[in-house]
PDB file of C-alpha atoms in Angstrom:
ATOM      1  CA  MET A   1      92.245 110.161  98.413  1.00 69.00           C
ATOM      2  CA  ALA A   2      89.468 107.976  99.566  1.00 82.00           C
ATOM      3  CA  GLY A   3      86.089 107.394 102.352  1.00 91.00           C
ATOM      4  CA  ILE A   4      85.532 105.130 104.814  1.00 94.00           C
ATOM      5  CA  ASN A   5      83.726 102.989 102.062  1.00 93.00           C
ATOM      6  CA  GLU A   6      85.417 102.825  99.174  1.00 95.00           C
ATOM      7  CA  SER A   7      89.012 102.256 101.319  1.00 96.00           C
ATOM      8  CA  LEU A   8      87.384  98.951 103.193  1.00 97.00           C
ATOM      9  CA  GLU A   9      85.981  97.901  99.364  1.00 96.00           C
ATOM     10  CA  SER A  10      89.645  97.867  98.352  1.00 96.00           C
ATOM     11  CA  LEU A  11      91.247  96.031 100.862  1.00 97.00           C
ATOM     12  CA  LEU A  12      89.013  93.358 100.334  1.00 97.00           C
ATOM     13  CA  SER A  13      90.401  93.243  97.059  1.00 96.00           C
ATOM     14  CA  ILE A  14      93.409  91.695  98.715  1.00 97.00           C
ATOM     15  CA  ASP A  15      94.283  88.193  97.814  1.00 96.00           C
ATOM     16  CA  GLY A  16      93.150  86.282 100.815  1.00 97.00           C
ATOM     17  CA  ALA A  17      91.452  89.095 102.294  1.00 98.00           C
ATOM     18  CA  LYS A  18      88.218  88.317 104.710  1.00 97.00           C
ATOM     19  CA  CYS A  19      86.763  91.386 106.646  1.00 97.00           C
ATOM     20  CA  THR A  20      88.101  94.386 107.268  1.00 97.00           C
ATOM     21  CA  SER A  21      87.248  97.784 109.718  1.00 97.00           C
ATOM     22  CA  LEU A  22      88.244 101.385 111.065  1.00 97.00           C
ATOM     23  CA  VAL A  23      88.162 101.168 114.207  1.00 98.00           C
ATOM     24  CA  ASP A  24      88.183 104.157 117.064  1.00 97.00           C
ATOM     25  CA  SER A  25      90.908 102.506 119.400  1.00 95.00           C
ATOM     26  CA  SER A  26      89.470 104.671 122.086  1.00 94.00           C
ATOM     27  CA  SER A  27      86.637 103.283 122.382  1.00 95.00           C
ATOM     28  CA  GLY A  28      86.692 100.018 120.731  1.00 95.00           C
ATOM     29  CA  MET A  29      83.427 101.069 118.093  1.00 96.00           C
ATOM     30  CA  VAL A  30      84.234  99.802 114.588  1.00 97.00           C
ATOM     31  CA  LEU A  31      83.222 103.145 112.513  1.00 96.00           C
ATOM     32  CA  GLY A  32      83.025 101.141 108.853  1.00 96.00           C
ATOM     33  CA  GLU A  33      83.126  97.382 108.262  1.00 96.00           C
ATOM     34  CA  ALA A  34      83.354  94.641 105.126  1.00 97.00           C
ATOM     35  CA  GLY A  35      83.699  91.135 104.349  1.00 97.00           C
ATOM     36  CA  SER A  36      82.679  88.741 106.656  1.00 94.00           C
ATOM     37  CA  GLY A  37      83.725  85.768 108.626  1.00 91.00           C
ATOM     38  CA  ILE A  38      84.667  87.642 111.828  1.00 94.00           C
ATOM     39  CA  ASP A  39      82.610  89.526 114.487  1.00 96.00           C
ATOM     40  CA  MET A  40      84.235  93.048 114.091  1.00 95.00           C
ATOM     41  CA  GLU A  41      82.344  94.759 116.773  1.00 95.00           C
ATOM     42  CA  LEU A  42      84.253  92.171 119.171  1.00 97.00           C
ATOM     43  CA  ALA A  43      87.853  91.566 117.529  1.00 96.00           C
ATOM     44  CA  ALA A  44      87.871  95.557 117.575  1.00 95.00           C
ATOM     45  CA  ALA A  45      87.161  95.774 121.387  1.00 96.00           C
ATOM     46  CA  GLY A  46      89.264  93.244 121.814  1.00 97.00           C
ATOM     47  CA  ASN A  47      92.530  94.835 119.170  1.00 97.00           C
ATOM     48  CA  SER A  48      91.475  98.010 120.408  1.00 97.00           C
ATOM     49  CA  GLU A  49      93.202  97.051 124.198  1.00 96.00           C
ATOM     50  CA  VAL A  50      96.033  95.304 121.681  1.00 97.00           C
ATOM     51  CA  VAL A  51      96.910  98.382 120.854  1.00 97.00           C
ATOM     52  CA  LYS A  52      96.512 100.360 123.925  1.00 96.00           C
ATOM     53  CA  ALA A  53      98.710  97.716 125.406  1.00 96.00           C
ATOM     54  CA  LYS A  54     101.136  98.544 123.193  1.00 97.00           C
ATOM     55  CA  LEU A  55     101.333 101.940 123.224  1.00 95.00           C
ATOM     56  CA  GLN A  56     101.458 102.059 127.452  1.00 96.00           C
ATOM     57  CA  THR A  57     104.278  98.842 126.802  1.00 97.00           C
ATOM     58  CA  MET A  58     105.840 101.551 124.398  1.00 97.00           C
ATOM     59  CA  LYS A  59     105.924 104.493 127.187  1.00 96.00           C
ATOM     60  CA  HIS A  60     107.022 102.060 130.047  1.00 97.00           C
ATOM     61  CA  LEU A  61     110.111 101.448 128.097  1.00 97.00           C
ATOM     62  CA  GLY A  62     110.793 105.018 127.067  1.00 97.00           C
ATOM     63  CA  LEU A  63     110.344 104.103 122.901  1.00 96.00           C
ATOM     64  CA  GLU A  64     109.723 107.176 120.913  1.00 93.00           C
ATOM     65  CA  GLY A  65     107.476 106.716 117.694  1.00 93.00           C
ATOM     66  CA  ASP A  66     104.745 105.132 116.407  1.00 94.00           C
ATOM     67  CA  ILE A  67     103.518 101.706 115.664  1.00 96.00           C
ATOM     68  CA  GLU A  68     103.864 101.356 111.940  1.00 96.00           C
ATOM     69  CA  ASP A  69     101.281  97.792 112.796  1.00 97.00           C
ATOM     70  CA  ILE A  70     100.436  94.798 114.748  1.00 97.00           C
ATOM     71  CA  LEU A  71     101.004  91.283 113.133  1.00 98.00           C
ATOM     72  CA  ILE A  72      98.895  89.020 114.962  1.00 97.00           C
ATOM     73  CA  THR A  73      99.505  85.536 112.922  1.00 98.00           C
ATOM     74  CA  LEU A  74      96.850  82.544 113.612  1.00 97.00           C
ATOM     75  CA  ASP A  75      97.052  78.572 112.117  1.00 97.00           C
ATOM     76  CA  ASP A  76      95.413  79.150 109.353  1.00 97.00           C
ATOM     77  CA  GLN A  77      94.475  83.296 109.367  1.00 97.00           C
ATOM     78  CA  TYR A  78      96.676  86.722 109.954  1.00 98.00           C
ATOM     79  CA  HIS A  79      95.119  89.950 111.407  1.00 98.00           C
ATOM     80  CA  ILE A  80      96.984  93.315 110.435  1.00 98.00           C
ATOM     81  CA  ILE A  81      96.201  96.126 113.117  1.00 98.00           C
ATOM     82  CA  ARG A  82      97.516  99.470 111.567  1.00 98.00           C
ATOM     83  CA  PRO A  83      97.086 102.123 113.331  1.00 97.00           C
ATOM     84  CA  MET A  84      95.942 105.761 110.637  1.00 96.00           C
ATOM     85  CA  ALA A  85      99.276 108.118 110.894  1.00 92.00           C
ATOM     86  CA  SER A  86      96.772 110.966 109.841  1.00 90.00           C
ATOM     87  CA  GLN A  87      94.044 110.294 112.488  1.00 92.00           C
ATOM     88  CA  LYS A  88      95.279 109.098 115.656  1.00 92.00           C
ATOM     89  CA  GLY A  89      93.599 107.209 117.903  1.00 94.00           C
ATOM     90  CA  LEU A  90      92.184 104.786 114.841  1.00 97.00           C
ATOM     91  CA  PHE A  91      93.431 102.074 113.031  1.00 97.00           C
ATOM     92  CA  ILE A  92      93.170  99.237 109.914  1.00 98.00           C
ATOM     93  CA  TYR A  93      91.792  96.105 111.097  1.00 98.00           C
ATOM     94  CA  LEU A  94      92.378  93.696 107.939  1.00 98.00           C
ATOM     95  CA  VAL A  95      91.918  89.660 108.230  1.00 98.00           C
ATOM     96  CA  LEU A  96      93.047  87.677 105.810  1.00 98.00           C
ATOM     97  CA  ASP A  97      92.930  84.003 104.918  1.00 98.00           C
ATOM     98  CA  LYS A  98      97.045  82.792 105.676  1.00 97.00           C
ATOM     99  CA  ALA A  99      96.762  79.931 102.712  1.00 97.00           C
ATOM    100  CA  LYS A 100      95.798  82.715 100.359  1.00 97.00           C
ATOM    101  CA  SER A 101      97.545  85.924 100.910  1.00 97.00           C
ATOM    102  CA  ASN A 102     100.766  87.225 100.621  1.00 97.00           C
ATOM    103  CA  LEU A 103     102.140  89.382 103.756  1.00 97.00           C
ATOM    104  CA  ALA A 104     104.319  91.654 102.243  1.00 96.00           C
ATOM    105  CA  LEU A 105     102.024  92.667  99.269  1.00 97.00           C
ATOM    106  CA  ALA A 106      99.080  93.052 102.187  1.00 97.00           C
ATOM    107  CA  ARG A 107     100.608  94.803 104.111  1.00 97.00           C
ATOM    108  CA  ARG A 108     102.157  97.084 101.671  1.00 96.00           C
ATOM    109  CA  LYS A 109      98.352  97.670 100.187  1.00 96.00           C
ATOM    110  CA  VAL A 110      97.325  98.717 103.367  1.00 97.00           C
ATOM    111  CA  GLN A 111     100.106 101.402 104.387  1.00 96.00           C
ATOM    112  CA  ASN A 112      99.210 102.405 100.824  1.00 95.00           C
ATOM    113  CA  ILE A 113      95.485 102.550 101.949  1.00 95.00           C
ATOM    114  CA  GLU A 114      95.427 104.345 105.098  1.00 95.00           C
ATOM    115  CA  GLU A 115      97.831 106.751 103.602  1.00 93.00           C
ATOM    116  CA  ASN A 116      94.129 108.189 101.541  1.00 92.00           C
ATOM    117  CA  LEU A 117      92.123 107.047 104.018  1.00 93.00           C
ATOM    118  CA  ILE A 118      89.885 110.481 104.520  1.00 88.00           C
ATOM    119  CA  VAL A 119      87.766 110.588 107.907  1.00 86.00           C
TER     120      VAL A 119
END
């Protein structure tokens, strides 16, 4: 089991990782962050709205279950949003350089770190 700072630093070891944070989706507040390249406060607030919108859409559609992750693909970046299964209302946010990363391996590592993160 690992704490917030240790987990975020582990995420930065992923090939192509630029920055990462742990976010409270109800408030949009950053609980911890590591790396650089993006205004994580602004990104956290915006991506909290993405998570809320997806959950609301799932509810309207009658879809049951949880979100494993949300992937946003930009021209040169991947953004992975991974809600925590053990801590409802929190999500891990990771920004990757698309040219330097392996998306499948990154998603697996985010999952492993999320499962071992203690808040």
